[in-house]
Amino acid sequence: MTNWNLIIFLLLFLLYNYSMFNYVSFMYLPFVENWKIIFLTSIINCLMFIVPQVLHLDNITPIVTYLVCYSLQFNYIYKKNMMACFFLALIFTLNLYGIGLIVAGTISLIHSSSMAIQRAQPDIRMLTTIFSLLIAILQIWIVKSLFSKEKIDTLLSHKKSLQLSCKIMSIVFIYALIVIDIDNHQKIEDTRIAILNIKIGIVSMFGFILAVIYGYIFGMLNLHQKQFEKYETLVHEEEERINELNKTAEKDTFTGLYLKNVGLERINFYKNRKIQFYVIFIDMDGLKIVNDEYNHNEGDFYILNVTKILQSNFNSAIISRIGGDEFLIVGASQDVYEPTRNTITAYEEVKMIKSNYEKIYDTSISYGIVNIDETNWLNTENIIKLADERMYDFKKSKKKERAVTKIF
């Protein structure tokens, strides 16, 4: 039975060692060939695991050895900073230690034997180690399937998150070692010692989980902060660009609006920086009729009032006049409803020009919107084309509506 236990232990240890480095290689690219990683680390870690058991060393010495050896191995194989390597070493060591305490306490309760007797009997110690390794292996593969590489990268890429996680796990580890060492030297009944081992094991496990969760949360907060700072930089850059445009860009001399090339440049600016934006194509209805039948002064009045309405509703956007009666609006927004909401408001205000100024001609606009959820996957040319098509579809629908109204 002892020989079989030893064989099973060696096989499980090799599998555990493989699972551990396979998981780390899942997150980091190794700088050493895989066969060398498995072969060399298996020998080193197997000796590191067996020697303390043979020499009957205390709890603290083997654990310090594990932490140092694992950290150096991770640093050599993956070329990462020592903080990240120490964090990984803490995770695997604390996790296996917690599992070992739970298994040892459970076996003690089942067999009604003291923890001291278990440590004195090689077969029971080996059995405890086998069950601990088996649970740890299953846990590694479950964690790998549940937590994506991106989530782990978020934690490992932030120095302060790593420091926080390492502090939490170190405190839990020290607490567990001190409590176990004190109670092992006191005369306490076997059942209480076994239950204490299970409790400390659970605390160690929860400490490991808590450290990872808190580290991940801090990492995510840092990531969001960086994204916000990046967005602020882009906004500031955009404001400076707009100010520069106001000073240097060629404008329509009549309305004071930008020319078409400025609107197209703004689309490319947003796309290159992956800023969410919308594009609106506006066409004034009946401007030619107003010019022909009521003179060009009325036409100018109509244009200037539409311009003023567009500026008041799209004050943070770039508005370009691209023809006598056509306008292009390009604006950044996180709100998918904002472009439609502002356009409808402008549409209603333009219709009110007739009644507000007691004009005898109708005032209206047609529009086509390409919203922020569509501009991401279209190039500049197709965005303009789609907005233009939607504007003409809207204009046609209004003509049909007017035709039906005249019949009835």
CSV table of C-alpha atoms in Angstrom, one decimal:
chain,number,residue,atom,x,y,z
A,1,MET,CA,0.0,0.0,0.0
A,2,THR,CA,2.9,2.3,0.8
A,3,ASN,CA,4.4,1.8,-2.6
A,4,TRP,CA,1.1,2.5,-4.3
A,5,ASN,CA,0.7,5.6,-2.2
A,6,LEU,CA,4.1,6.8,-3.3
A,7,ILE,CA,3.4,6.1,-7.0
A,8,ILE,CA,0.0,7.9,-6.8
A,9,PHE,CA,1.7,10.8,-5.0
A,10,LEU,CA,4.4,11.2,-7.6
A,11,LEU,CA,1.9,11.0,-10.5
A,12,LEU,CA,-0.4,13.5,-8.8
A,13,PHE,CA,2.5,15.8,-8.0
A,14,LEU,CA,3.7,15.8,-11.6
A,15,LEU,CA,0.1,16.5,-12.7
A,16,TYR,CA,-0.1,19.3,-10.2
A,17,ASN,CA,3.2,20.8,-11.3
A,18,TYR,CA,2.1,20.6,-14.9
A,19,SER,CA,-1.3,22.2,-14.1
A,20,MET,CA,0.3,25.0,-12.2
A,21,PHE,CA,2.8,26.0,-15.0
A,22,ASN,CA,0.2,25.3,-17.7
A,23,TYR,CA,-2.1,27.9,-16.0
A,24,VAL,CA,0.7,30.5,-15.7
A,25,SER,CA,1.7,29.8,-19.3
A,26,PHE,CA,-2.0,30.5,-20.2
A,27,MET,CA,-1.5,34.0,-18.8
A,28,TYR,CA,2.2,34.7,-19.8
A,29,LEU,CA,4.3,33.6,-22.7
A,30,PRO,CA,7.2,31.4,-21.4
A,31,PHE,CA,10.8,32.1,-22.4
A,32,VAL,CA,11.8,28.5,-21.9
A,33,GLU,CA,10.7,25.5,-23.9
A,34,ASN,CA,7.7,23.6,-22.5
A,35,TRP,CA,9.5,20.3,-22.0
A,36,LYS,CA,12.3,22.0,-20.1
A,37,ILE,CA,9.7,23.7,-17.8
A,38,ILE,CA,7.9,20.4,-17.0
A,39,PHE,CA,11.1,18.4,-16.6
A,40,LEU,CA,13.2,20.8,-14.6
A,41,THR,CA,10.5,22.2,-12.3
A,42,SER,CA,9.1,18.7,-11.7
A,43,ILE,CA,12.5,17.5,-10.3
A,44,ILE,CA,13.1,20.7,-8.3
A,45,ASN,CA,9.6,21.0,-6.9
A,46,CYS,CA,9.3,17.2,-6.1
A,47,LEU,CA,12.5,17.4,-4.0
A,48,MET,CA,11.3,20.6,-2.4
A,49,PHE,CA,8.1,18.8,-1.5
A,50,ILE,CA,9.5,15.5,-0.3
A,51,VAL,CA,12.6,16.7,1.7
A,52,PRO,CA,10.6,18.6,4.4
A,53,GLN,CA,8.4,15.5,4.9
A,54,VAL,CA,11.4,13.2,5.3
A,55,LEU,CA,13.2,15.6,7.6
A,56,HIS,CA,10.0,16.4,9.6
A,57,LEU,CA,10.6,20.1,9.4
A,58,ASP,CA,8.3,22.6,11.0
A,59,ASN,CA,5.5,24.4,9.1
A,60,ILE,CA,7.2,27.7,8.4
A,61,THR,CA,10.5,26.5,6.8
A,62,PRO,CA,9.0,24.5,3.9
A,63,ILE,CA,6.5,27.3,3.2
A,64,VAL,CA,9.2,29.9,3.0
A,65,THR,CA,11.1,27.6,0.7
A,66,TYR,CA,8.1,27.1,-1.5
A,67,LEU,CA,7.5,30.8,-1.8
A,68,VAL,CA,11.1,31.6,-2.7
A,69,CYS,CA,11.5,28.7,-5.2
A,70,TYR,CA,8.2,29.3,-6.9
A,71,SER,CA,8.9,33.0,-7.2
A,72,LEU,CA,12.4,32.4,-8.7
A,73,GLN,CA,11.0,29.8,-11.1
A,74,PHE,CA,8.3,32.1,-12.4
A,75,ASN,CA,10.8,35.0,-12.7
A,76,TYR,CA,13.2,32.8,-14.7
A,77,ILE,CA,10.6,31.2,-17.0
A,78,TYR,CA,8.3,34.2,-17.7
A,79,LYS,CA,10.7,37.1,-17.2
A,80,LYS,CA,8.1,39.0,-15.1
A,81,ASN,CA,8.8,41.4,-12.2
A,82,MET,CA,9.2,39.8,-8.8
A,83,MET,CA,6.0,41.3,-7.4
A,84,ALA,CA,3.9,39.4,-10.0
A,85,CYS,CA,6.0,36.2,-9.4
A,86,PHE,CA,5.6,36.5,-5.7
A,87,PHE,CA,1.9,37.0,-6.1
A,88,LEU,CA,1.6,33.8,-8.1
A,89,ALA,CA,3.8,31.9,-5.7
A,90,LEU,CA,1.5,33.1,-2.8
A,91,ILE,CA,-1.6,32.0,-4.6
A,92,PHE,CA,-0.5,28.4,-5.2
A,93,THR,CA,1.2,28.0,-1.9
A,94,LEU,CA,-1.6,29.5,0.3
A,95,ASN,CA,-4.2,27.6,-1.7
A,96,LEU,CA,-2.4,24.2,-1.3
A,97,TYR,CA,-1.7,24.9,2.4
A,98,GLY,CA,-5.4,25.7,3.0
A,99,ILE,CA,-6.5,22.6,1.2
A,100,GLY,CA,-4.0,20.5,3.2
A,101,LEU,CA,-5.3,21.8,6.5
A,102,ILE,CA,-8.9,21.0,5.6
A,103,VAL,CA,-8.0,17.5,4.3
A,104,ALA,CA,-5.9,16.8,7.4
A,105,GLY,CA,-8.6,18.0,9.8
A,106,THR,CA,-11.3,16.0,8.0
A,107,ILE,CA,-9.2,12.8,8.0
A,108,SER,CA,-8.5,13.3,11.7
A,109,LEU,CA,-12.2,13.6,12.4
A,110,ILE,CA,-13.1,10.5,10.3
A,111,HIS,CA,-10.4,8.3,11.9
A,112,SER,CA,-10.8,9.8,15.3
A,113,SER,CA,-7.0,10.2,15.5
A,114,SER,CA,-5.0,13.1,16.7
A,115,MET,CA,-3.1,15.4,14.3
A,116,ALA,CA,0.2,14.5,16.0
A,117,ILE,CA,-0.4,10.8,15.2
A,118,GLN,CA,-1.2,11.7,11.6
A,119,ARG,CA,2.1,13.6,11.3
A,120,ALA,CA,4.0,10.7,12.8
A,121,GLN,CA,2.5,8.1,10.4
A,122,PRO,CA,4.0,8.3,6.8
A,123,ASP,CA,1.0,6.5,5.2
A,124,ILE,CA,-1.6,9.0,6.6
A,125,ARG,CA,0.6,12.0,5.8
A,126,MET,CA,1.0,10.6,2.2
A,127,LEU,CA,-2.8,10.1,2.0
A,128,THR,CA,-3.4,13.7,3.2
A,129,THR,CA,-1.0,14.9,0.6
A,130,ILE,CA,-2.6,12.9,-2.2
A,131,PHE,CA,-6.1,14.2,-1.5
A,132,SER,CA,-4.7,17.7,-1.2
A,133,LEU,CA,-3.0,17.5,-4.5
A,134,LEU,CA,-6.1,16.0,-6.2
A,135,ILE,CA,-8.3,18.9,-5.0
A,136,ALA,CA,-5.7,21.5,-5.9
A,137,ILE,CA,-5.4,20.1,-9.5
A,138,LEU,CA,-9.2,20.2,-10.0
A,139,GLN,CA,-9.3,23.7,-8.5
A,140,ILE,CA,-6.7,25.0,-11.0
A,141,TRP,CA,-8.5,23.7,-14.0
A,142,ILE,CA,-11.9,25.0,-12.7
A,143,VAL,CA,-10.4,28.5,-12.1
A,144,LYS,CA,-8.8,28.4,-15.6
A,145,SER,CA,-12.2,27.7,-17.2
A,146,LEU,CA,-14.0,30.4,-15.1
A,147,PHE,CA,-11.6,33.3,-15.2
A,148,SER,CA,-10.6,34.7,-18.6
A,149,LYS,CA,-7.0,35.7,-19.4
A,150,GLU,CA,-8.2,39.4,-19.6
A,151,LYS,CA,-9.4,39.3,-16.0
A,152,ILE,CA,-6.1,37.9,-14.7
A,153,ASP,CA,-4.2,40.4,-16.8
A,154,THR,CA,-6.2,43.2,-15.3
A,155,LEU,CA,-5.1,42.1,-11.8
A,156,LEU,CA,-1.4,41.4,-12.7
A,157,SER,CA,-0.9,44.6,-14.7
A,158,HIS,CA,-1.5,46.9,-11.9
A,159,LYS,CA,1.2,47.3,-9.3
A,160,LYS,CA,-0.9,48.6,-6.5
A,161,SER,CA,-3.5,45.8,-7.0
A,162,LEU,CA,-0.7,43.2,-6.8
A,163,GLN,CA,0.7,44.8,-3.6
A,164,LEU,CA,-2.8,44.8,-2.0
A,165,SER,CA,-3.4,41.2,-2.9
A,166,CYS,CA,0.0,40.1,-1.7
A,167,LYS,CA,-0.5,41.9,1.6
A,168,ILE,CA,-3.9,40.3,2.2
A,169,MET,CA,-2.5,36.8,1.4
A,170,SER,CA,0.6,37.3,3.5
A,171,ILE,CA,-1.4,38.4,6.5
A,172,VAL,CA,-3.8,35.4,6.2
A,173,PHE,CA,-0.8,33.1,5.8
A,174,ILE,CA,1.1,34.4,8.8
A,175,TYR,CA,-2.1,34.3,10.9
A,176,ALA,CA,-2.7,30.6,9.8
A,177,LEU,CA,0.9,29.6,10.6
A,178,ILE,CA,0.9,31.3,14.0
A,179,VAL,CA,-2.5,29.9,15.1
A,180,ILE,CA,-1.6,26.3,14.0
A,181,ASP,CA,1.8,26.5,15.6
A,182,ILE,CA,0.5,27.7,18.9
A,183,ASP,CA,-2.3,25.2,19.1
A,184,ASN,CA,-0.1,22.3,18.1
A,185,HIS,CA,2.1,23.1,21.2
A,186,GLN,CA,-0.9,23.3,23.6
A,187,LYS,CA,-2.7,20.4,25.2
A,188,ILE,CA,-6.0,20.6,23.4
A,189,GLU,CA,-8.3,17.7,22.7
A,190,ASP,CA,-7.9,16.1,19.3
A,191,THR,CA,-11.4,17.0,17.9
A,192,ARG,CA,-10.9,20.7,18.6
A,193,ILE,CA,-7.5,20.6,16.9
A,194,ALA,CA,-9.0,18.9,13.8
A,195,ILE,CA,-11.8,21.4,13.7
A,196,LEU,CA,-9.4,24.3,14.1
A,197,ASN,CA,-7.3,23.0,11.2
A,198,ILE,CA,-10.4,22.9,9.0
A,199,LYS,CA,-11.4,26.4,10.1
A,200,ILE,CA,-7.9,27.8,9.4
A,201,GLY,CA,-7.9,26.0,6.1
A,202,ILE,CA,-11.2,27.6,5.1
A,203,VAL,CA,-9.9,31.0,6.3
A,204,SER,CA,-6.8,30.5,4.1
A,205,MET,CA,-9.0,29.6,1.1
A,206,PHE,CA,-11.2,32.7,1.7
A,207,GLY,CA,-8.2,34.9,2.1
A,208,PHE,CA,-6.8,33.7,-1.2
A,209,ILE,CA,-10.2,34.3,-2.9
A,210,LEU,CA,-10.6,37.7,-1.2
A,211,ALA,CA,-7.2,38.8,-2.2
A,212,VAL,CA,-7.8,37.9,-5.9
A,213,ILE,CA,-11.3,39.6,-5.9
A,214,TYR,CA,-10.0,42.8,-4.2
A,215,GLY,CA,-7.0,42.9,-6.5
A,216,TYR,CA,-9.2,42.5,-9.6
A,217,ILE,CA,-11.6,45.3,-8.4
A,218,PHE,CA,-8.6,47.6,-7.8
A,219,GLY,CA,-7.2,46.7,-11.2
A,220,MET,CA,-10.5,47.4,-12.9
A,221,LEU,CA,-10.8,50.7,-11.2
A,222,ASN,CA,-7.3,51.6,-12.4
A,223,LEU,CA,-8.2,50.5,-15.9
A,224,HIS,CA,-11.3,52.6,-15.9
A,225,GLN,CA,-9.4,55.6,-14.6
A,226,LYS,CA,-6.8,55.2,-17.3
A,227,GLN,CA,-9.6,55.0,-19.9
A,228,PHE,CA,-11.2,58.1,-18.5
A,229,GLU,CA,-7.9,60.0,-18.5
A,230,LYS,CA,-7.4,58.9,-22.1
A,231,TYR,CA,-10.9,60.1,-23.0
A,232,GLU,CA,-10.3,63.4,-21.2
A,233,THR,CA,-7.1,63.8,-23.2
A,234,LEU,CA,-9.0,63.1,-26.4
A,235,VAL,CA,-11.7,65.6,-25.5
A,236,HIS,CA,-9.1,68.2,-24.6
A,237,GLU,CA,-7.3,67.5,-27.9
A,238,GLU,CA,-10.7,67.8,-29.7
A,239,GLU,CA,-11.4,71.1,-28.0
A,240,GLU,CA,-8.0,72.5,-29.0
A,241,ARG,CA,-8.6,71.2,-32.5
A,242,ILE,CA,-12.0,73.0,-32.7
A,243,ASN,CA,-10.5,76.2,-31.4
A,244,GLU,CA,-7.8,75.9,-34.0
A,245,LEU,CA,-10.5,75.3,-36.7
A,246,ASN,CA,-12.4,78.3,-35.5
A,247,LYS,CA,-9.2,80.4,-36.1
A,248,THR,CA,-7.9,78.9,-39.3
A,249,ALA,CA,-10.6,76.8,-41.1
A,250,GLU,CA,-12.3,78.2,-44.1
A,251,LYS,CA,-15.9,78.9,-43.4
A,252,ASP,CA,-19.0,79.6,-45.3
A,253,THR,CA,-19.0,83.4,-45.5
A,254,PHE,CA,-22.8,83.7,-45.4
A,255,THR,CA,-23.8,81.5,-42.5
A,256,GLY,CA,-20.4,81.3,-40.6
A,257,LEU,CA,-20.7,77.5,-40.7
A,258,TYR,CA,-17.8,75.2,-41.6
A,259,LEU,CA,-17.3,73.9,-45.1
A,260,LYS,CA,-17.7,70.3,-46.1
A,261,ASN,CA,-14.1,69.3,-45.8
A,262,VAL,CA,-14.1,70.2,-42.1
A,263,GLY,CA,-17.0,67.9,-41.4
A,264,LEU,CA,-15.3,65.0,-43.3
A,265,GLU,CA,-12.1,65.7,-41.4
A,266,ARG,CA,-14.0,65.5,-38.2
A,267,ILE,CA,-15.4,62.0,-39.1
A,268,ASN,CA,-11.9,60.7,-39.8
A,269,PHE,CA,-10.7,62.3,-36.5
A,270,TYR,CA,-13.4,60.4,-34.5
A,271,LYS,CA,-12.8,57.1,-36.3
A,272,ASN,CA,-9.0,57.2,-35.9
A,273,ARG,CA,-9.4,57.7,-32.1
A,274,LYS,CA,-12.3,55.3,-31.8
A,275,ILE,CA,-14.6,58.0,-30.4
A,276,GLN,CA,-18.4,57.3,-30.7
A,277,PHE,CA,-20.0,59.8,-33.0
A,278,TYR,CA,-23.1,60.4,-35.2
A,279,VAL,CA,-23.6,62.0,-38.6
A,280,ILE,CA,-26.7,63.8,-39.7
A,281,PHE,CA,-27.5,65.0,-43.2
A,282,ILE,CA,-30.0,68.0,-43.4
A,283,ASP,CA,-31.7,69.3,-46.4
A,284,MET,CA,-34.0,72.4,-46.4
A,285,ASP,CA,-37.3,71.8,-48.0
A,286,GLY,CA,-38.6,74.3,-50.6
A,287,LEU,CA,-35.6,76.7,-50.6
A,288,LYS,CA,-35.6,77.0,-54.4
A,289,ILE,CA,-39.4,77.8,-54.4
A,290,VAL,CA,-38.8,80.5,-51.8
A,291,ASN,CA,-36.0,82.0,-53.9
A,292,ASP,CA,-37.9,81.9,-57.1
A,293,GLU,CA,-41.3,83.1,-55.9
A,294,TYR,CA,-40.5,85.3,-52.9
A,295,ASN,CA,-37.0,86.7,-53.9
A,296,HIS,CA,-33.5,85.8,-52.5
A,297,ASN,CA,-33.9,87.9,-49.4
A,298,GLU,CA,-36.6,85.6,-48.2
A,299,GLY,CA,-34.3,82.6,-49.1
A,300,ASP,CA,-31.5,84.1,-47.1
A,301,PHE,CA,-33.8,84.7,-44.2
A,302,TYR,CA,-34.9,81.1,-44.4
A,303,ILE,CA,-31.3,79.8,-44.5
A,304,LEU,CA,-30.1,81.9,-41.6
A,305,ASN,CA,-33.0,80.9,-39.3
A,306,VAL,CA,-32.4,77.2,-40.1
A,307,THR,CA,-28.7,77.8,-39.3
A,308,LYS,CA,-29.5,79.4,-36.0
A,309,ILE,CA,-31.8,76.5,-35.0
A,310,LEU,CA,-29.2,73.9,-35.9
A,311,GLN,CA,-26.5,75.7,-33.9
A,312,SER,CA,-28.7,75.9,-30.9
A,313,ASN,CA,-29.6,72.2,-30.9
A,314,PHE,CA,-26.1,70.9,-31.9
A,315,ASN,CA,-23.9,73.4,-30.1
A,316,SER,CA,-21.1,70.9,-29.4
A,317,ALA,CA,-21.1,69.4,-32.9
A,318,ILE,CA,-19.4,70.4,-36.1
A,319,ILE,CA,-22.0,71.8,-38.6
A,320,SER,CA,-20.9,72.2,-42.2
A,321,ARG,CA,-22.8,73.8,-45.0
A,322,ILE,CA,-22.2,71.6,-48.0
A,323,GLY,CA,-24.5,73.3,-50.5
A,324,GLY,CA,-27.0,76.0,-50.8
A,325,ASP,CA,-29.6,74.1,-48.8
A,326,GLU,CA,-27.7,71.1,-47.4
A,327,PHE,CA,-25.9,70.7,-44.0
A,328,LEU,CA,-23.7,68.0,-42.5
A,329,ILE,CA,-23.6,67.6,-38.7
A,330,VAL,CA,-20.9,65.5,-37.0
A,331,GLY,CA,-21.0,65.1,-33.2
A,332,ALA,CA,-19.5,62.9,-30.5
A,333,SER,CA,-21.9,61.3,-28.0
A,334,GLN,CA,-22.2,58.3,-25.7
A,335,ASP,CA,-26.0,58.6,-25.8
A,336,VAL,CA,-27.6,56.7,-28.7
A,337,TYR,CA,-30.8,58.7,-28.4
A,338,GLU,CA,-29.2,62.2,-28.5
A,339,PRO,CA,-28.9,62.6,-32.3
A,340,THR,CA,-32.6,61.7,-32.9
A,341,ARG,CA,-33.8,63.7,-30.0
A,342,ASN,CA,-32.0,66.9,-31.1
A,343,THR,CA,-32.9,66.4,-34.8
A,344,ILE,CA,-36.6,66.1,-34.0
A,345,THR,CA,-36.4,69.2,-31.9
A,346,ALA,CA,-34.7,71.1,-34.7
A,347,TYR,CA,-37.3,69.8,-37.2
A,348,GLU,CA,-40.2,71.1,-35.1
A,349,GLU,CA,-38.5,74.5,-34.6
A,350,VAL,CA,-37.9,74.9,-38.3
A,351,LYS,CA,-41.6,74.2,-39.0
A,352,MET,CA,-42.5,77.0,-36.5
A,353,ILE,CA,-40.5,79.6,-38.5
A,354,LYS,CA,-43.6,80.0,-40.8
A,355,SER,CA,-46.0,80.9,-37.9
A,356,ASN,CA,-43.4,82.7,-35.7
A,357,TYR,CA,-42.5,85.1,-38.5
A,358,GLU,CA,-45.9,85.0,-40.3
A,359,LYS,CA,-44.5,83.7,-43.6
A,360,ILE,CA,-46.8,82.5,-46.4
A,361,TYR,CA,-44.4,79.7,-47.5
A,362,ASP,CA,-43.8,76.4,-45.7
A,363,THR,CA,-40.6,75.9,-43.8
A,364,SER,CA,-39.3,72.4,-43.1
A,365,ILE,CA,-36.2,70.2,-43.3
A,366,SER,CA,-35.6,66.6,-44.3
A,367,TYR,CA,-32.9,64.6,-42.4
A,368,GLY,CA,-31.0,61.3,-42.4
A,369,ILE,CA,-29.2,60.1,-39.3
A,370,VAL,CA,-26.4,57.6,-39.0
A,371,ASN,CA,-26.2,56.8,-35.3
A,372,ILE,CA,-23.3,56.0,-33.0
A,373,ASP,CA,-23.9,52.3,-33.2
A,374,GLU,CA,-23.5,52.4,-37.0
A,375,THR,CA,-20.6,54.7,-37.6
A,376,ASN,CA,-18.1,52.2,-36.1
A,377,TRP,CA,-18.3,49.7,-38.9
A,378,LEU,CA,-18.7,52.1,-41.9
A,379,ASN,CA,-16.0,54.1,-43.7
A,380,THR,CA,-16.4,57.9,-44.2
A,381,GLU,CA,-17.7,57.6,-47.7
A,382,ASN,CA,-20.4,55.1,-46.8
A,383,ILE,CA,-21.4,57.0,-43.7
A,384,ILE,CA,-22.1,60.1,-45.8
A,385,LYS,CA,-23.8,58.0,-48.5
A,386,LEU,CA,-26.1,56.3,-45.9
A,387,ALA,CA,-27.1,59.6,-44.3
A,388,ASP,CA,-27.8,61.1,-47.7
A,389,GLU,CA,-30.0,58.1,-48.7
A,390,ARG,CA,-31.9,58.2,-45.5
A,391,MET,CA,-32.5,62.0,-45.9
A,392,TYR,CA,-33.9,61.5,-49.4
A,393,ASP,CA,-36.1,58.6,-48.2
A,394,PHE,CA,-37.5,60.9,-45.6
A,395,LYS,CA,-38.1,63.7,-48.2
A,396,LYS,CA,-39.9,61.2,-50.5
A,397,SER,CA,-42.1,60.0,-47.6
A,398,LYS,CA,-43.1,63.6,-46.9
A,399,LYS,CA,-44.0,64.3,-50.6
A,400,LYS,CA,-46.2,61.2,-50.6
A,401,GLU,CA,-47.9,62.4,-47.4
A,402,ARG,CA,-48.6,65.8,-48.9
A,403,ALA,CA,-49.9,64.2,-52.1
A,404,VAL,CA,-52.3,62.1,-50.1
A,405,THR,CA,-53.4,65.1,-48.1
A,406,LYS,CA,-54.2,67.1,-51.2
A,407,ILE,CA,-56.4,64.3,-52.6
A,408,PHE,CA,-58.5,64.2,-49.4
